[in-house]
PDB file of C-alpha atoms in Angstrom:
ATOM      1  CA  GLY K   1      74.562  70.766 130.421  1.00  0.00           C
ATOM      2  CA  ALA K   2      75.139  74.303 131.573  1.00  0.00           C
ATOM      3  CA  GLY K   3      75.486  75.920 128.161  1.00  0.00           C
ATOM      4  CA  VAL K   4      73.629  76.212 124.868  1.00  0.00           C
ATOM      5  CA  SER K   5      73.829  72.948 122.961  1.00  0.00           C
ATOM      6  CA  GLN K   6      73.502  72.634 119.192  1.00  0.00           C
ATOM      7  CA  SER K   7      73.271  69.528 117.057  1.00  0.00           C
ATOM      8  CA  PRO K   8      74.537  68.260 114.796  1.00  0.00           C
ATOM      9  CA  ARG K   9      77.937  69.906 114.999  1.00  0.00           C
ATOM     10  CA  TYR K  10      78.497  69.310 111.279  1.00  0.00           C
ATOM     11  CA  LYS K  11      75.994  68.630 108.523  1.00  0.00           C
ATOM     12  CA  VAL K  12      76.661  67.855 104.892  1.00  0.00           C
ATOM     13  CA  ALA K  13      73.689  68.013 102.564  1.00  0.00           C
ATOM     14  CA  LYS K  14      73.217  67.553  98.866  1.00  0.00           C
ATOM     15  CA  ARG K  15      71.669  70.489  97.081  1.00  0.00           C
ATOM     16  CA  GLY K  16      67.905  70.186  97.254  1.00  0.00           C
ATOM     17  CA  GLN K  17      67.793  68.234 100.506  1.00  0.00           C
ATOM     18  CA  ASP K  18      65.943  69.448 103.577  1.00  0.00           C
ATOM     19  CA  VAL K  19      67.871  69.870 106.837  1.00  0.00           C
ATOM     20  CA  ALA K  20      66.871  70.421 110.465  1.00  0.00           C
ATOM     21  CA  LEU K  21      69.197  72.024 112.996  1.00  0.00           C
ATOM     22  CA  ARG K  22      68.502  71.733 116.703  1.00  0.00           C
ATOM     23  CA  CYS K  23      69.169  74.146 119.552  1.00  0.00           C
ATOM     24  CA  ASP K  24      68.865  73.365 123.267  1.00  0.00           C
ATOM     25  CA  PRO K  25      69.026  76.694 125.123  1.00  0.00           C
ATOM     26  CA  ILE K  26      70.003  77.145 128.732  1.00  0.00           C
ATOM     27  CA  SER K  27      67.132  75.915 130.890  1.00  0.00           C
ATOM     28  CA  GLY K  28      64.672  78.672 131.761  1.00  0.00           C
ATOM     29  CA  HIS K  29      65.963  81.151 129.210  1.00  0.00           C
ATOM     30  CA  VAL K  30      63.142  83.175 127.734  1.00  0.00           C
ATOM     31  CA  SER K  31      64.824  84.531 124.626  1.00  0.00           C
ATOM     32  CA  LEU K  32      66.273  82.467 121.790  1.00  0.00           C
ATOM     33  CA  PHE K  33      68.037  83.692 118.675  1.00  0.00           C
ATOM     34  CA  TRP K  34      69.293  82.129 115.466  1.00  0.00           C
ATOM     35  CA  TYR K  35      72.203  83.612 113.536  1.00  0.00           C
ATOM     36  CA  GLN K  36      73.895  82.683 110.258  1.00  0.00           C
ATOM     37  CA  GLN K  37      77.640  83.187 109.902  1.00  0.00           C
ATOM     38  CA  ALA K  38      79.352  82.972 106.529  1.00  0.00           C
ATOM     39  CA  LEU K  39      83.079  82.277 106.395  1.00  0.00           C
ATOM     40  CA  GLY K  40      85.083  85.322 107.466  1.00  0.00           C
ATOM     41  CA  GLN K  41      81.994  87.386 108.334  1.00  0.00           C
ATOM     42  CA  GLY K  42      80.252  88.388 111.536  1.00  0.00           C
ATOM     43  CA  PRO K  43      77.050  86.574 112.529  1.00  0.00           C
ATOM     44  CA  GLU K  44      73.873  87.764 110.793  1.00  0.00           C
ATOM     45  CA  PHE K  45      70.551  87.744 112.658  1.00  0.00           C
ATOM     46  CA  LEU K  46      67.915  85.337 111.374  1.00  0.00           C
ATOM     47  CA  THR K  47      65.080  85.134 113.890  1.00  0.00           C
ATOM     48  CA  TYR K  48      64.101  85.684 117.539  1.00  0.00           C
ATOM     49  CA  PHE K  49      61.762  83.873 119.920  1.00  0.00           C
ATOM     50  CA  GLN K  50      60.403  85.010 123.241  1.00  0.00           C
ATOM     51  CA  ASN K  51      59.232  81.783 124.852  1.00  0.00           C
ATOM     52  CA  GLU K  52      57.250  80.031 122.070  1.00  0.00           C
ATOM     53  CA  ALA K  53      56.384  83.215 120.201  1.00  0.00           C
ATOM     54  CA  GLN K  54      58.442  84.098 117.144  1.00  0.00           C
ATOM     55  CA  LEU K  55      58.610  87.863 117.514  1.00  0.00           C
ATOM     56  CA  ASP K  56      61.034  88.686 114.724  1.00  0.00           C
ATOM     57  CA  LYS K  57      61.815  86.699 111.590  1.00  0.00           C
ATOM     58  CA  SER K  58      63.018  89.607 109.516  1.00  0.00           C
ATOM     59  CA  GLY K  59      66.449  88.060 108.960  1.00  0.00           C
ATOM     60  CA  LEU K  60      65.288  84.812 107.377  1.00  0.00           C
ATOM     61  CA  PRO K  61      66.714  85.008 103.834  1.00  0.00           C
ATOM     62  CA  SER K  62      63.872  83.210 102.054  1.00  0.00           C
ATOM     63  CA  ASP K  63      60.706  81.208 102.618  1.00  0.00           C
ATOM     64  CA  ARG K  64      62.862  78.070 102.525  1.00  0.00           C
ATOM     65  CA  PHE K  65      63.945  78.923 106.069  1.00  0.00           C
ATOM     66  CA  PHE K  66      61.602  78.104 108.907  1.00  0.00           C
ATOM     67  CA  ALA K  67      62.137  78.114 112.680  1.00  0.00           C
ATOM     68  CA  GLU K  68      59.992  76.905 115.536  1.00  0.00           C
ATOM     69  CA  ARG K  69      60.078  76.675 119.316  1.00  0.00           C
ATOM     70  CA  PRO K  70      56.763  74.984 120.119  1.00  0.00           C
ATOM     71  CA  GLU K  71      57.150  74.562 123.885  1.00  0.00           C
ATOM     72  CA  GLY K  72      59.312  77.561 124.579  1.00  0.00           C
ATOM     73  CA  SER K  73      62.501  75.587 125.093  1.00  0.00           C
ATOM     74  CA  VAL K  74      64.139  73.555 122.286  1.00  0.00           C
ATOM     75  CA  SER K  75      64.167  75.221 118.882  1.00  0.00           C
ATOM     76  CA  THR K  76      64.598  73.834 115.392  1.00  0.00           C
ATOM     77  CA  LEU K  77      65.756  75.713 112.320  1.00  0.00           C
ATOM     78  CA  LYS K  78      64.649  74.004 109.130  1.00  0.00           C
ATOM     79  CA  ILE K  79      65.987  74.745 105.685  1.00  0.00           C
ATOM     80  CA  GLN K  80      64.089  73.292 102.754  1.00  0.00           C
ATOM     81  CA  ARG K  81      65.577  72.536  99.336  1.00  0.00           C
ATOM     82  CA  THR K  82      69.066  73.597 100.417  1.00  0.00           C
ATOM     83  CA  GLN K  83      71.212  75.646  98.058  1.00  0.00           C
ATOM     84  CA  GLN K  84      74.985  76.109  97.996  1.00  0.00           C
ATOM     85  CA  GLU K  85      74.611  79.660  99.299  1.00  0.00           C
ATOM     86  CA  ASP K  86      73.078  78.220 102.479  1.00  0.00           C
ATOM     87  CA  SER K  87      76.506  76.851 103.449  1.00  0.00           C
ATOM     88  CA  ALA K  88      77.428  78.603 106.686  1.00  0.00           C
ATOM     89  CA  VAL K  89      77.662  78.155 110.433  1.00  0.00           C
ATOM     90  CA  TYR K  90      74.289  78.444 112.114  1.00  0.00           C
ATOM     91  CA  LEU K  91      74.503  79.784 115.655  1.00  0.00           C
ATOM     92  CA  CYS K  92      71.895  79.666 118.387  1.00  0.00           C
ATOM     93  CA  ALA K  93      71.908  81.949 121.421  1.00  0.00           C
ATOM     94  CA  SER K  94      69.702  82.341 124.473  1.00  0.00           C
ATOM     95  CA  SER K  95      69.277  84.850 127.272  1.00  0.00           C
ATOM     96  CA  SER K  96      67.396  84.767 130.527  1.00  0.00           C
ATOM     97  CA  THR K  97      65.304  87.893 129.988  1.00  0.00           C
ATOM     98  CA  THR K  98      64.360  90.297 127.249  1.00  0.00           C
ATOM     99  CA  GLY K  99      66.230  93.344 128.472  1.00  0.00           C
ATOM    100  CA  GLY K 100      68.683  95.253 126.324  1.00  0.00           C
ATOM    101  CA  GLU K 101      71.321  94.950 129.000  1.00  0.00           C
ATOM    102  CA  GLU K 102      71.115  91.173 129.160  1.00  0.00           C
ATOM    103  CA  LYS K 103      73.958  89.100 127.766  1.00  0.00           C
ATOM    104  CA  LEU K 104      73.507  86.337 125.228  1.00  0.00           C
ATOM    105  CA  PHE K 105      74.943  82.855 125.553  1.00  0.00           C
ATOM    106  CA  PHE K 106      75.901  81.214 122.265  1.00  0.00           C
ATOM    107  CA  GLY K 107      76.270  77.602 121.265  1.00  0.00           C
ATOM    108  CA  SER K 108      79.203  76.368 119.186  1.00  0.00           C
ATOM    109  CA  GLY K 109      77.073  76.279 116.072  1.00  0.00           C
ATOM    110  CA  THR K 110      76.205  73.822 113.324  1.00  0.00           C
ATOM    111  CA  GLN K 111      78.441  73.992 110.271  1.00  0.00           C
ATOM    112  CA  LEU K 112      76.297  73.282 107.214  1.00  0.00           C
ATOM    113  CA  SER K 113      77.954  72.394 103.917  1.00  0.00           C
ATOM    114  CA  VAL K 114      75.720  72.078 100.863  1.00  0.00           C
ATOM    115  CA  LEU K 115      77.317  70.219  97.974  1.00  0.00           C
TER     116      LEU K 115
ATOM    117  CA  ASP W   1      71.025  99.227 116.317  1.00  0.00           C
ATOM    118  CA  ALA W   2      73.507 102.025 115.659  1.00  0.00           C
ATOM    119  CA  LYS W   3      76.656 101.283 113.672  1.00  0.00           C
ATOM    120  CA  THR W   4      80.131 100.724 115.116  1.00  0.00           C
ATOM    121  CA  THR W   5      83.534 101.008 113.441  1.00  0.00           C
ATOM    122  CA  GLN W   6      86.493  98.845 114.431  1.00  0.00           C
ATOM    123  CA  PRO W   7      89.915  98.169 112.902  1.00  0.00           C
ATOM    124  CA  ASN W   8      89.967  94.947 110.891  1.00  0.00           C
ATOM    125  CA  SER W   9      92.937  93.509 112.755  1.00  0.00           C
ATOM    126  CA  MET W  10      95.443  94.185 115.517  1.00  0.00           C
ATOM    127  CA  GLU W  11      98.564  92.492 116.823  1.00  0.00           C
ATOM    128  CA  SER W  12      99.812  92.205 120.343  1.00  0.00           C
ATOM    129  CA  ASN W  13     102.663  90.554 122.184  1.00  0.00           C
ATOM    130  CA  GLU W  14     101.902  88.020 124.861  1.00  0.00           C
ATOM    131  CA  GLU W  15     101.815  89.376 128.412  1.00  0.00           C
ATOM    132  CA  GLU W  16     101.338  92.957 127.189  1.00  0.00           C
ATOM    133  CA  PRO W  17      98.165  95.074 127.487  1.00  0.00           C
ATOM    134  CA  VAL W  18      95.887  95.401 124.460  1.00  0.00           C
ATOM    135  CA  HIS W  19      93.599  98.335 123.700  1.00  0.00           C
ATOM    136  CA  LEU W  20      90.863  97.555 121.164  1.00  0.00           C
ATOM    137  CA  PRO W  21      89.119 100.716 119.922  1.00  0.00           C
ATOM    138  CA  CYS W  22      85.544 101.148 118.760  1.00  0.00           C
ATOM    139  CA  ASN W  23      83.883 104.228 117.295  1.00  0.00           C
ATOM    140  CA  HIS W  24      80.130 104.695 117.609  1.00  0.00           C
ATOM    141  CA  SER W  25      79.439 108.335 116.821  1.00  0.00           C
ATOM    142  CA  THR W  26      75.687 107.799 116.297  1.00  0.00           C
ATOM    143  CA  ILE W  27      75.096 106.182 119.687  1.00  0.00           C
ATOM    144  CA  SER W  28      71.808 107.110 121.376  1.00  0.00           C
ATOM    145  CA  GLY W  29      71.169 107.670 125.055  1.00  0.00           C
ATOM    146  CA  THR W  30      69.572 104.249 125.537  1.00  0.00           C
ATOM    147  CA  ASP W  31      72.253 102.234 123.714  1.00  0.00           C
ATOM    148  CA  TYR W  32      74.394  99.880 125.765  1.00  0.00           C
ATOM    149  CA  ILE W  33      77.933  99.161 124.526  1.00  0.00           C
ATOM    150  CA  HIS W  34      78.552  95.413 124.429  1.00  0.00           C
ATOM    151  CA  TRP W  35      81.711  93.488 123.600  1.00  0.00           C
ATOM    152  CA  TYR W  36      81.754  89.867 122.526  1.00  0.00           C
ATOM    153  CA  ARG W  37      84.625  87.773 121.267  1.00  0.00           C
ATOM    154  CA  GLN W  38      84.700  84.709 119.070  1.00  0.00           C
ATOM    155  CA  LEU W  39      87.473  82.168 119.331  1.00  0.00           C
ATOM    156  CA  PRO W  40      88.151  79.879 116.353  1.00  0.00           C
ATOM    157  CA  SER W  41      85.408  77.286 115.824  1.00  0.00           C
ATOM    158  CA  GLN W  42      83.376  78.652 118.749  1.00  0.00           C
ATOM    159  CA  GLY W  43      80.263  80.750 119.113  1.00  0.00           C
ATOM    160  CA  PRO W  44      80.624  84.353 120.322  1.00  0.00           C
ATOM    161  CA  GLU W  45      81.291  84.808 124.018  1.00  0.00           C
ATOM    162  CA  TYR W  46      80.215  87.751 126.165  1.00  0.00           C
ATOM    163  CA  VAL W  47      83.099  89.881 127.416  1.00  0.00           C
ATOM    164  CA  ILE W  48      81.735  93.037 128.989  1.00  0.00           C
ATOM    165  CA  HIS W  49      79.168  95.799 128.604  1.00  0.00           C
ATOM    166  CA  GLY W  50      78.515  99.311 129.844  1.00  0.00           C
ATOM    167  CA  LEU W  51      76.307 102.349 129.430  1.00  0.00           C
ATOM    168  CA  THR W  52      78.161 105.468 130.605  1.00  0.00           C
ATOM    169  CA  SER W  53      80.730 104.579 133.247  1.00  0.00           C
ATOM    170  CA  ASN W  54      83.881 102.529 132.857  1.00  0.00           C
ATOM    171  CA  VAL W  55      83.463  98.877 133.773  1.00  0.00           C
ATOM    172  CA  ASN W  56      85.812  96.179 135.002  1.00  0.00           C
ATOM    173  CA  ASN W  57      85.347  92.433 135.237  1.00  0.00           C
ATOM    174  CA  ARG W  58      87.586  89.399 135.433  1.00  0.00           C
ATOM    175  CA  MET W  59      88.046  89.274 131.678  1.00  0.00           C
ATOM    176  CA  ALA W  60      88.617  92.896 130.713  1.00  0.00           C
ATOM    177  CA  SER W  61      87.965  96.576 131.278  1.00  0.00           C
ATOM    178  CA  LEU W  62      85.752  98.862 129.232  1.00  0.00           C
ATOM    179  CA  ALA W  63      86.658 102.525 128.967  1.00  0.00           C
ATOM    180  CA  ILE W  64      83.865 104.729 127.608  1.00  0.00           C
ATOM    181  CA  ALA W  65      84.566 108.227 126.323  1.00  0.00           C
ATOM    182  CA  GLU W  66      82.807 111.064 128.098  1.00  0.00           C
ATOM    183  CA  ASP W  67      80.702 111.849 125.001  1.00  0.00           C
ATOM    184  CA  ARG W  68      80.049 108.077 124.538  1.00  0.00           C
ATOM    185  CA  LYS W  69      81.037 108.275 120.876  1.00  0.00           C
ATOM    186  CA  SER W  70      83.874 105.828 121.336  1.00  0.00           C
ATOM    187  CA  SER W  71      84.984 103.106 123.690  1.00  0.00           C
ATOM    188  CA  THR W  72      88.025 100.912 124.269  1.00  0.00           C
ATOM    189  CA  LEU W  73      88.194  97.307 125.393  1.00  0.00           C
ATOM    190  CA  ILE W  74      91.293  96.712 127.479  1.00  0.00           C
ATOM    191  CA  LEU W  75      92.859  93.313 127.990  1.00  0.00           C
ATOM    192  CA  HIS W  76      95.384  93.870 130.743  1.00  0.00           C
ATOM    193  CA  ARG W  77      97.759  91.018 129.885  1.00  0.00           C
ATOM    194  CA  ALA W  78      97.177  89.320 126.560  1.00  0.00           C
ATOM    195  CA  THR W  79      97.602  85.563 126.399  1.00  0.00           C
ATOM    196  CA  LEU W  80      97.642  83.277 123.380  1.00  0.00           C
ATOM    197  CA  ARG W  81      94.107  82.223 124.346  1.00  0.00           C
ATOM    198  CA  ASP W  82      92.917  85.787 123.798  1.00  0.00           C
ATOM    199  CA  ALA W  83      93.488  85.481 120.047  1.00  0.00           C
ATOM    200  CA  ALA W  84      89.974  85.938 118.657  1.00  0.00           C
ATOM    201  CA  VAL W  85      87.667  88.268 116.755  1.00  0.00           C
ATOM    202  CA  TYR W  86      86.356  90.997 119.065  1.00  0.00           C
ATOM    203  CA  TYR W  87      82.988  92.563 118.283  1.00  0.00           C
ATOM    204  CA  CYS W  88      81.822  95.937 119.585  1.00  0.00           C
ATOM    205  CA  ILE W  89      78.027  96.144 119.463  1.00  0.00           C
ATOM    206  CA  LEU W  90      75.476  98.785 120.383  1.00  0.00           C
ATOM    207  CA  ARG W  91      72.242  97.479 121.775  1.00  0.00           C
ATOM    208  CA  ASP W  92      69.138  99.569 122.442  1.00  0.00           C
ATOM    209  CA  GLY W  93      67.993  99.015 125.993  1.00  0.00           C
ATOM    210  CA  ASN W  94      64.403  99.745 125.006  1.00  0.00           C
ATOM    211  CA  ALA W  95      64.108  97.504 121.977  1.00  0.00           C
ATOM    212  CA  GLY W  96      64.782  93.963 123.039  1.00  0.00           C
ATOM    213  CA  ASN W  97      68.107  92.274 123.051  1.00  0.00           C
ATOM    214  CA  MET W  98      69.016  91.228 119.529  1.00  0.00           C
ATOM    215  CA  LEU W  99      72.713  91.794 118.781  1.00  0.00           C
ATOM    216  CA  THR W 100      73.738  93.258 115.419  1.00  0.00           C
ATOM    217  CA  PHE W 101      77.317  92.198 114.680  1.00  0.00           C
ATOM    218  CA  GLY W 102      79.741  94.110 112.472  1.00  0.00           C
ATOM    219  CA  GLY W 103      83.018  92.792 111.114  1.00  0.00           C
ATOM    220  CA  GLY W 104      84.922  92.964 114.401  1.00  0.00           C
ATOM    221  CA  THR W 105      88.660  93.190 115.062  1.00  0.00           C
ATOM    222  CA  ARG W 106      90.806  90.107 114.629  1.00  0.00           C
ATOM    223  CA  LEU W 107      93.353  90.116 117.453  1.00  0.00           C
ATOM    224  CA  MET W 108      96.556  88.193 116.895  1.00  0.00           C
ATOM    225  CA  VAL W 109      98.778  87.506 119.899  1.00  0.00           C
ATOM    226  CA  LYS W 110     102.450  86.782 119.334  1.00  0.00           C
ATOM    227  CA  PRO W 111     104.417  84.654 121.807  1.00  0.00           C
TER     228      PRO W 111
END
């Protein structure tokens, strides 16, 4: 497809379960970002990849959160031992270059509900 | 990224122009002004960006104050599909392209 694709669209997990969220960026895009958006709030930065290198993971809230992009294209955000406070929409975005002027393209997100 | 201040919400009538303000008094010389909007159940969508001069595209216009401490996003004729949260974001042109979102302005459009 032409846009950023995220799967699954919805995920329900029991507290303590591990989850994996997938992001397919636009083909050829160098930069990839993960954001977390709580209900009624703006998106919060989690982590940033430039190709396969994770250059910034300062926004990951705990060591239960892990992201990877091993071949510089598809990325996976993994959350171990999920907690109720992890319930949020997880957004992925990509851009073609690394410049500050460049626009980001966002997916529709994965809505995670932890029961 | 420097901080921006936007009203929490605004209302507009359909087919009328909408002016969405944004204050960014601590903007630096290398900061670009970006606007994104987020429709319900969607990810944010790029609207427009600028550095110093006013900008126009098919979606909107961006008016930047001469001192760059404020800007205004202009939707020339609001439609019901423009109802969304609009985010004004400053992004350092020298420091990579992560976006730091604030709370945004929720625009409601009345028929």
